[in-house]
mmCIF file of C-alpha atoms in Angstrom:
data_model
loop_
_atom_site.group_PDB
_atom_site.id
_atom_site.type_symbol
_atom_site.label_atom_id
_atom_site.label_comp_id
_atom_site.label_asym_id
_atom_site.label_seq_id
_atom_site.Cartn_x
_atom_site.Cartn_y
_atom_site.Cartn_z
ATOM 1 C CA MET A 1 112.880 80.049 119.416
ATOM 2 C CA ARG A 2 113.514 83.783 119.467
ATOM 3 C CA ILE A 3 112.470 85.014 116.034
ATOM 4 C CA LEU A 4 112.753 88.428 114.356
ATOM 5 C CA VAL A 5 110.161 89.462 111.766
ATOM 6 C CA THR A 6 111.053 92.660 109.894
ATOM 7 C CA GLY A 7 107.963 94.321 108.437
ATOM 8 C CA GLY A 8 106.045 92.447 111.116
ATOM 9 C CA ALA A 9 103.206 94.988 111.300
ATOM 10 C CA GLY A 10 102.462 94.620 107.602
ATOM 11 C CA PHE A 11 99.828 92.453 105.954
ATOM 12 C CA ILE A 12 101.855 89.240 105.599
ATOM 13 C CA GLY A 13 104.190 89.992 108.513
ATOM 14 C CA SER A 14 101.367 90.288 111.054
ATOM 15 C CA HIS A 15 99.861 86.961 109.969
ATOM 16 C CA LEU A 16 103.323 85.400 110.293
ATOM 17 C CA CYS A 17 103.772 86.867 113.798
ATOM 18 C CA GLU A 18 100.408 85.381 114.866
ATOM 19 C CA ARG A 19 101.354 81.942 113.566
ATOM 20 C CA LEU A 20 104.784 82.029 115.268
ATOM 21 C CA LEU A 21 103.186 82.999 118.597
ATOM 22 C CA ASP A 22 100.648 80.194 118.192
ATOM 23 C CA GLU A 23 103.576 77.793 117.819
ATOM 24 C CA GLY A 24 105.110 79.006 121.092
ATOM 25 C CA HIS A 25 107.987 81.143 119.811
ATOM 26 C CA ASP A 26 109.204 84.489 121.170
ATOM 27 C CA VAL A 27 108.593 87.053 118.420
ATOM 28 C CA ILE A 28 110.271 90.416 117.863
ATOM 29 C CA CYS A 29 108.272 92.509 115.394
ATOM 30 C CA LEU A 30 110.372 95.242 113.775
ATOM 31 C CA ASP A 31 108.622 97.886 111.666
ATOM 32 C CA ASN A 32 108.951 101.593 110.815
ATOM 33 C CA PHE A 33 105.193 101.826 110.050
ATOM 34 C CA PHE A 34 105.617 103.321 106.588
ATOM 35 C CA THR A 35 103.115 100.764 105.277
ATOM 36 C CA GLY A 36 102.680 98.615 108.412
ATOM 37 C CA ASN A 37 99.717 99.293 110.682
ATOM 38 C CA LYS A 38 99.461 99.026 114.470
ATOM 39 C CA ARG A 39 95.893 97.788 114.022
ATOM 40 C CA ASN A 40 97.370 94.563 112.585
ATOM 41 C CA ILE A 41 99.335 93.757 115.749
ATOM 42 C CA MET A 42 97.464 95.441 118.638
ATOM 43 C CA HIS A 43 95.844 92.172 119.717
ATOM 44 C CA MET A 44 99.321 90.634 120.149
ATOM 45 C CA MET A 45 100.692 93.405 122.374
ATOM 46 C CA GLU A 46 99.370 91.744 125.551
ATOM 47 C CA ASN A 47 101.250 88.536 124.762
ATOM 48 C CA ARG A 48 104.412 88.389 126.888
ATOM 49 C CA ARG A 49 106.223 86.555 124.068
ATOM 50 C CA PHE A 50 105.617 89.416 121.613
ATOM 51 C CA GLU A 51 107.842 92.491 121.417
ATOM 52 C CA LEU A 52 107.511 95.488 119.093
ATOM 53 C CA ILE A 53 110.463 97.630 118.007
ATOM 54 C CA ARG A 54 109.936 100.728 115.879
ATOM 55 C CA HIS A 55 112.958 100.705 113.599
ATOM 56 C CA ASP A 56 113.976 101.187 109.963
ATOM 57 C CA VAL A 57 115.944 98.272 108.482
ATOM 58 C CA THR A 58 118.139 100.685 106.517
ATOM 59 C CA GLN A 59 119.812 101.306 109.901
ATOM 60 C CA PRO A 60 121.780 98.537 111.682
ATOM 61 C CA ILE A 61 120.364 96.973 114.840
ATOM 62 C CA LEU A 62 121.866 94.623 117.434
ATOM 63 C CA LEU A 63 119.621 91.799 118.623
ATOM 64 C CA GLU A 64 120.016 88.227 119.840
ATOM 65 C CA VAL A 65 117.800 86.004 117.699
ATOM 66 C CA GLU A 66 117.886 82.515 116.228
ATOM 67 C CA ARG A 67 115.863 83.146 113.072
ATOM 68 C CA ILE A 68 115.077 86.168 110.903
ATOM 69 C CA PHE A 69 112.206 86.615 108.465
ATOM 70 C CA ASN A 70 113.128 89.657 106.349
ATOM 71 C CA LEU A 71 109.830 91.022 104.992
ATOM 72 C CA ALA A 72 110.503 94.767 105.331
ATOM 73 C CA CYS A 73 109.736 96.636 102.097
ATOM 74 C CA PRO A 74 106.685 98.396 100.645
ATOM 75 C CA ALA A 75 105.179 95.844 98.266
ATOM 76 C CA SER A 76 102.459 97.630 96.294
ATOM 77 C CA PRO A 77 103.188 99.968 93.339
ATOM 78 C CA ILE A 78 101.478 102.956 95.010
ATOM 79 C CA HIS A 79 103.722 102.655 98.063
ATOM 80 C CA TYR A 80 107.021 101.614 96.519
ATOM 81 C CA GLN A 81 106.804 104.269 93.792
ATOM 82 C CA TYR A 82 106.036 106.995 96.375
ATOM 83 C CA ASN A 83 109.735 107.133 97.346
ATOM 84 C CA PRO A 84 111.611 104.884 94.900
ATOM 85 C CA VAL A 85 115.064 105.672 96.292
ATOM 86 C CA LYS A 86 113.906 104.703 99.773
ATOM 87 C CA THR A 87 112.372 101.502 98.358
ATOM 88 C CA THR A 88 115.690 100.442 96.819
ATOM 89 C CA LYS A 89 117.548 101.325 100.023
ATOM 90 C CA THR A 90 115.079 99.280 102.077
ATOM 91 C CA SER A 91 115.608 96.185 99.934
ATOM 92 C CA VAL A 92 119.385 96.513 99.559
ATOM 93 C CA MET A 93 120.573 98.112 102.812
ATOM 94 C CA GLY A 94 117.911 96.231 104.746
ATOM 95 C CA ALA A 95 119.227 92.938 103.384
ATOM 96 C CA ILE A 96 122.825 93.945 104.202
ATOM 97 C CA ASN A 97 121.897 94.865 107.780
ATOM 98 C CA MET A 98 119.850 91.739 108.387
ATOM 99 C CA LEU A 99 122.520 89.512 106.821
ATOM 100 C CA GLY A 100 125.129 91.205 109.014
ATOM 101 C CA LEU A 101 122.982 90.422 112.034
ATOM 102 C CA ALA A 102 122.470 86.824 110.893
ATOM 103 C CA LYS A 103 126.208 86.422 110.386
ATOM 104 C CA ARG A 104 127.050 87.785 113.854
ATOM 105 C CA VAL A 105 124.543 85.704 115.822
ATOM 106 C CA ARG A 106 124.551 82.675 113.479
ATOM 107 C CA ALA A 107 120.835 83.004 112.757
ATOM 108 C CA ARG A 108 119.008 81.406 109.846
ATOM 109 C CA ILE A 109 117.503 84.121 107.618
ATOM 110 C CA LEU A 110 114.626 83.958 105.146
ATOM 111 C CA GLN A 111 114.364 86.637 102.453
ATOM 112 C CA ALA A 112 110.882 87.496 101.221
ATOM 113 C CA SER A 113 111.560 88.049 97.539
ATOM 114 C CA THR A 114 108.894 88.461 94.894
ATOM 115 C CA SER A 115 107.526 87.228 91.584
ATOM 116 C CA GLU A 116 108.433 90.712 90.319
ATOM 117 C CA VAL A 117 112.020 89.462 89.870
ATOM 118 C CA TYR A 118 110.640 87.760 86.736
ATOM 119 C CA GLY A 119 109.524 91.133 85.326
ATOM 120 C CA ASP A 120 107.157 90.854 82.349
ATOM 121 C CA PRO A 121 107.886 87.156 81.788
ATOM 122 C CA GLN A 122 108.526 85.551 78.417
ATOM 123 C CA VAL A 123 108.313 82.094 80.021
ATOM 124 C CA HIS A 124 104.949 80.913 81.350
ATOM 125 C CA PRO A 125 104.373 79.719 84.018
ATOM 126 C CA GLN A 126 107.521 80.981 85.734
ATOM 127 C CA PRO A 127 109.965 78.403 87.180
ATOM 128 C CA GLU A 128 112.739 79.423 89.573
ATOM 129 C CA SER A 129 115.304 78.735 86.849
ATOM 130 C CA TYR A 130 113.925 81.617 84.728
ATOM 131 C CA TRP A 131 116.140 84.715 84.986
ATOM 132 C CA GLY A 132 113.383 87.156 84.109
ATOM 133 C CA ASN A 133 112.639 90.010 81.736
ATOM 134 C CA VAL A 134 113.005 93.130 83.888
ATOM 135 C CA ASN A 135 113.191 96.779 82.873
ATOM 136 C CA THR A 136 116.051 98.232 84.947
ATOM 137 C CA LEU A 137 115.017 101.834 84.149
ATOM 138 C CA GLY A 138 111.241 101.817 84.654
ATOM 139 C CA VAL A 139 108.995 103.125 87.413
ATOM 140 C CA ARG A 140 108.744 99.637 88.970
ATOM 141 C CA SER A 141 112.502 99.056 88.888
ATOM 142 C CA CYS A 142 113.091 100.304 92.433
ATOM 143 C CA TYR A 143 111.159 97.310 93.718
ATOM 144 C CA ASP A 144 112.048 94.716 91.067
ATOM 145 C CA GLU A 145 115.785 95.440 91.055
ATOM 146 C CA GLY A 146 115.950 96.001 94.813
ATOM 147 C CA LYS A 147 114.563 92.523 95.396
ATOM 148 C CA ARG A 148 116.895 91.024 92.785
ATOM 149 C CA VAL A 149 119.915 92.577 94.514
ATOM 150 C CA ALA A 150 118.628 91.315 97.879
ATOM 151 C CA GLU A 151 118.612 87.785 96.438
ATOM 152 C CA THR A 152 122.174 88.324 95.184
ATOM 153 C CA LEU A 153 123.298 89.477 98.625
ATOM 154 C CA MET A 154 121.685 86.449 100.257
ATOM 155 C CA MET A 155 123.572 84.037 98.016
ATOM 156 C CA ASP A 156 126.873 85.923 98.337
ATOM 157 C CA TYR A 157 126.663 85.969 102.147
ATOM 158 C CA HIS A 158 125.850 82.257 101.965
ATOM 159 C CA ARG A 159 128.819 81.443 99.723
ATOM 160 C CA GLN A 160 131.311 83.869 101.277
ATOM 161 C CA ASN A 161 130.329 83.782 104.964
ATOM 162 C CA ASN A 162 128.384 80.507 105.232
ATOM 163 C CA VAL A 163 125.228 82.325 106.398
ATOM 164 C CA ASP A 164 122.222 79.981 106.467
ATOM 165 C CA VAL A 165 119.859 81.651 103.980
ATOM 166 C CA LYS A 166 116.437 80.886 102.521
ATOM 167 C CA ILE A 167 114.869 82.695 99.539
ATOM 168 C CA ILE A 168 111.169 82.606 98.693
ATOM 169 C CA ARG A 169 109.513 84.356 95.755
ATOM 170 C CA ILE A 170 106.037 85.478 96.765
ATOM 171 C CA PHE A 171 103.301 85.706 94.136
ATOM 172 C CA ASN A 172 100.071 87.688 94.559
ATOM 173 C CA THR A 173 98.792 87.139 98.091
ATOM 174 C CA TYR A 174 95.521 88.337 99.610
ATOM 175 C CA GLY A 175 93.470 88.053 102.784
ATOM 176 C CA PRO A 176 92.310 89.932 105.882
ATOM 177 C CA LYS A 177 94.521 92.825 107.053
ATOM 178 C CA MET A 178 95.445 93.951 103.546
ATOM 179 C CA ALA A 179 95.860 97.730 103.471
ATOM 180 C CA GLU A 180 92.856 99.562 102.045
ATOM 181 C CA ASN A 181 95.008 102.100 100.191
ATOM 182 C CA ASP A 182 97.654 99.880 98.634
ATOM 183 C CA GLY A 183 96.213 99.933 95.111
ATOM 184 C CA ARG A 184 96.323 96.162 94.729
ATOM 185 C CA VAL A 185 93.748 94.445 92.595
ATOM 186 C CA VAL A 186 92.075 92.437 95.409
ATOM 187 C CA SER A 187 91.645 95.335 97.847
ATOM 188 C CA ASN A 188 90.725 97.763 95.049
ATOM 189 C CA PHE A 189 88.035 95.527 93.572
ATOM 190 C CA ILE A 190 86.525 94.515 96.924
ATOM 191 C CA LEU A 191 86.351 98.075 98.267
ATOM 192 C CA GLN A 192 84.914 99.405 95.009
ATOM 193 C CA ALA A 193 82.303 96.628 94.989
ATOM 194 C CA LEU A 194 81.325 97.124 98.649
ATOM 195 C CA LYS A 195 80.952 100.870 98.093
ATOM 196 C CA GLY A 196 78.969 100.366 94.871
ATOM 197 C CA GLU A 197 81.611 102.269 92.901
ATOM 198 C CA ASP A 198 82.787 101.498 89.368
ATOM 199 C CA ILE A 199 85.381 98.704 89.333
ATOM 200 C CA THR A 200 88.525 99.847 87.544
ATOM 201 C CA VAL A 201 90.082 97.348 85.129
ATOM 202 C CA TYR A 202 93.267 98.322 83.292
ATOM 203 C CA GLY A 203 93.588 97.522 79.601
ATOM 204 C CA GLN A 204 90.934 95.012 78.547
ATOM 205 C CA GLY A 205 91.409 92.940 81.697
ATOM 206 C CA GLU A 206 93.090 90.164 79.711
ATOM 207 C CA GLN A 207 96.256 90.189 81.844
ATOM 208 C CA THR A 208 96.392 87.207 84.182
ATOM 209 C CA ARG A 209 97.213 86.827 87.860
ATOM 210 C CA SER A 210 97.100 83.992 90.397
ATOM 211 C CA PHE A 211 96.007 84.682 93.968
ATOM 212 C CA CYS A 212 97.238 82.849 97.077
ATOM 213 C CA PHE A 213 95.477 83.156 100.444
ATOM 214 C CA VAL A 214 97.725 84.481 103.191
ATOM 215 C CA SER A 215 97.450 81.442 105.495
ATOM 216 C CA ASP A 216 98.713 79.212 102.680
ATOM 217 C CA LEU A 217 101.645 81.542 102.103
ATOM 218 C CA VAL A 218 102.595 81.596 105.804
ATOM 219 C CA GLU A 219 102.531 77.799 105.856
ATOM 220 C CA GLY A 220 104.934 77.748 102.900
ATOM 221 C CA MET A 221 107.232 80.271 104.582
ATOM 222 C CA LEU A 222 107.464 78.181 107.749
ATOM 223 C CA ARG A 223 108.102 74.988 105.814
ATOM 224 C CA MET A 224 110.898 76.727 103.901
ATOM 225 C CA MET A 225 112.461 78.112 107.079
ATOM 226 C CA ASP A 226 112.411 74.635 108.653
ATOM 227 C CA ARG A 227 113.812 72.835 105.581
ATOM 228 C CA PRO A 228 117.515 72.033 106.111
ATOM 229 C CA GLY A 229 120.028 72.153 103.260
ATOM 230 C CA PHE A 230 117.807 74.042 100.782
ATOM 231 C CA THR A 231 118.455 77.722 100.080
ATOM 232 C CA GLY A 232 115.956 78.161 97.268
ATOM 233 C CA PRO A 233 114.804 80.297 95.641
ATOM 234 C CA VAL A 234 111.377 78.726 95.687
ATOM 235 C CA ASN A 235 108.092 80.051 94.302
ATOM 236 C CA LEU A 236 105.208 80.383 96.763
ATOM 237 C CA GLY A 237 101.890 81.186 95.143
ATOM 238 C CA ASN A 238 98.682 79.745 93.766
ATOM 239 C CA PRO A 239 99.099 78.261 90.266
ATOM 240 C CA THR A 240 95.391 78.737 89.460
ATOM 241 C CA GLU A 241 95.449 81.490 86.833
ATOM 242 C CA THR A 242 92.607 83.929 86.145
ATOM 243 C CA THR A 243 92.197 87.032 84.024
ATOM 244 C CA ILE A 244 91.664 90.329 85.805
ATOM 245 C CA LEU A 245 88.279 90.728 84.105
ATOM 246 C CA GLU A 246 87.115 87.295 85.336
ATOM 247 C CA PHE A 247 88.344 88.200 88.804
ATOM 248 C CA ALA A 248 86.388 91.477 88.814
ATOM 249 C CA LYS A 249 83.207 89.634 87.821
ATOM 250 C CA LYS A 250 83.774 87.055 90.592
ATOM 251 C CA ILE A 251 84.055 89.788 93.243
ATOM 252 C CA ILE A 252 80.901 91.507 91.978
ATOM 253 C CA ALA A 253 79.069 88.176 92.301
ATOM 254 C CA LEU A 254 80.432 87.382 95.784
ATOM 255 C CA THR A 255 79.609 90.850 97.157
ATOM 256 C CA GLY A 256 76.239 91.102 95.433
ATOM 257 C CA SER A 257 77.347 94.512 94.207
ATOM 258 C CA ARG A 258 75.780 96.559 91.412
ATOM 259 C CA SER A 259 79.147 98.035 90.457
ATOM 260 C CA ARG A 260 79.933 98.495 86.774
ATOM 261 C CA ILE A 261 83.300 97.596 85.247
ATOM 262 C CA VAL A 262 85.155 100.494 83.634
ATOM 263 C CA TYR A 263 88.357 100.282 81.600
ATOM 264 C CA LYS A 264 91.475 102.457 81.868
ATOM 265 C CA PRO A 265 94.888 102.388 80.117
ATOM 266 C CA LEU A 266 97.467 99.866 81.317
ATOM 267 C CA PRO A 267 100.179 101.200 83.689
ATOM 268 C CA ALA A 268 103.817 101.104 82.541
ATOM 269 C CA ASP A 269 105.577 97.719 82.756
ATOM 270 C CA ASP A 270 102.424 95.980 84.026
ATOM 271 C CA PRO A 271 103.107 92.229 83.545
ATOM 272 C CA LYS A 272 100.773 90.547 81.065
ATOM 273 C CA GLN A 273 101.011 87.158 82.773
ATOM 274 C CA ARG A 274 101.820 86.011 86.277
ATOM 275 C CA GLN A 275 101.573 82.369 87.308
ATOM 276 C CA PRO A 276 103.973 80.385 89.491
ATOM 277 C CA ASP A 277 105.383 76.995 88.671
ATOM 278 C CA ILE A 278 105.281 75.452 92.159
ATOM 279 C CA SER A 279 106.786 72.067 91.239
ATOM 280 C CA LEU A 280 109.845 72.800 93.383
ATOM 281 C CA ALA A 281 107.741 73.793 96.415
ATOM 282 C CA LYS A 282 105.771 70.550 96.088
ATOM 283 C CA GLU A 283 108.964 68.493 95.803
ATOM 284 C CA MET A 284 111.125 70.159 98.467
ATOM 285 C CA LEU A 285 108.509 71.421 100.948
ATOM 286 C CA GLY A 286 105.488 69.212 100.325
ATOM 287 C CA TRP A 287 103.585 72.481 99.930
ATOM 288 C CA GLU A 288 100.729 73.672 97.780
ATOM 289 C CA PRO A 289 97.796 76.026 98.436
ATOM 290 C CA THR A 290 94.708 74.527 100.084
ATOM 291 C CA VAL A 291 92.332 77.510 100.448
ATOM 292 C CA ALA A 292 89.996 77.866 97.458
ATOM 293 C CA VAL A 293 89.818 81.360 95.934
ATOM 294 C CA ASP A 294 86.082 81.729 96.650
ATOM 295 C CA GLU A 295 86.573 80.861 100.346
ATOM 296 C CA GLY A 296 89.577 83.173 100.674
ATOM 297 C CA LEU A 297 87.675 85.996 99.004
ATOM 298 C CA ARG A 298 84.702 85.536 101.357
ATOM 299 C CA GLN A 299 86.984 85.979 104.372
ATOM 300 C CA THR A 300 88.667 89.000 102.770
ATOM 301 C CA ILE A 301 85.328 90.595 101.853
ATOM 302 C CA GLU A 302 84.106 90.112 105.451
ATOM 303 C CA TYR A 303 87.265 91.837 106.703
ATOM 304 C CA PHE A 304 86.906 94.864 104.435
ATOM 305 C CA ASP A 305 83.188 95.049 105.199
ATOM 306 C CA SER A 306 84.037 95.279 108.911
ATOM 307 C CA VAL A 307 86.671 97.952 108.230
ATOM 308 C CA LEU A 308 84.145 100.056 106.304
ATOM 309 C CA SER A 309 81.514 99.556 109.018
ATOM 310 C CA ALA A 310 83.985 100.723 111.666
ATOM 311 C CA GLY A 311 84.358 103.923 109.702
#
């Protein structure tokens, strides 16, 4: 197939492009390189089935494709809060433009939504039926609300125009090719540990997260795209829950670091709990994570170690 991946030079997008090429598809990677990195895709540039287009999804584009993976949007608080208006426009106008394209060429489109649509959840773990507890006025709202509107647009285009849509809600994902400067807990902790710096834990580290390795996520995305008659939304993430403090200690042990743990105040609207209920993914996609956290972290640590060595 001829497949478009928006945000294809990003962390998850580049892994998805690799997998699609491995399966024999023609891949168009579209990215404006606000958070994407050419380093993530350079090794694919020699492949005749790979094409790169520098483009911003807030602007329309005319292409002939059969499937669209819409991943374009800064996904870490540091990046999406840098220009919150642009973040909202990317989610909302990007979805409108990609849905317009899907409608014109009759392509199936998958929207990469997020666990952030659940906000600071009052239901735990979070099933897809939960409507969320989101602050519409906070510093994270540009991302949370942008993604919620994108989901709304997907369903309205589906109901009104019969566009074939798929919605996934991505929970914390990690692995090689994560950006070093994205402020996420995995990259922060690993880099601090490798450099022997203090590891920064917010609050008392009692907030929980669940971490899914990127190859597991990509597998879930492909299964969802290939599943007929199911729009979602569906949670994709690892249901194994851990506290941030436990996670910091695990990374210190795996890196053999002498880093100390230091505590700082919690950021605004930081969710206290985050854990997916993946019952629906198991039922409809036959999917669940297979990469153990320790193994995934070893691969991620090796990647960041090589990045630091390269200078």
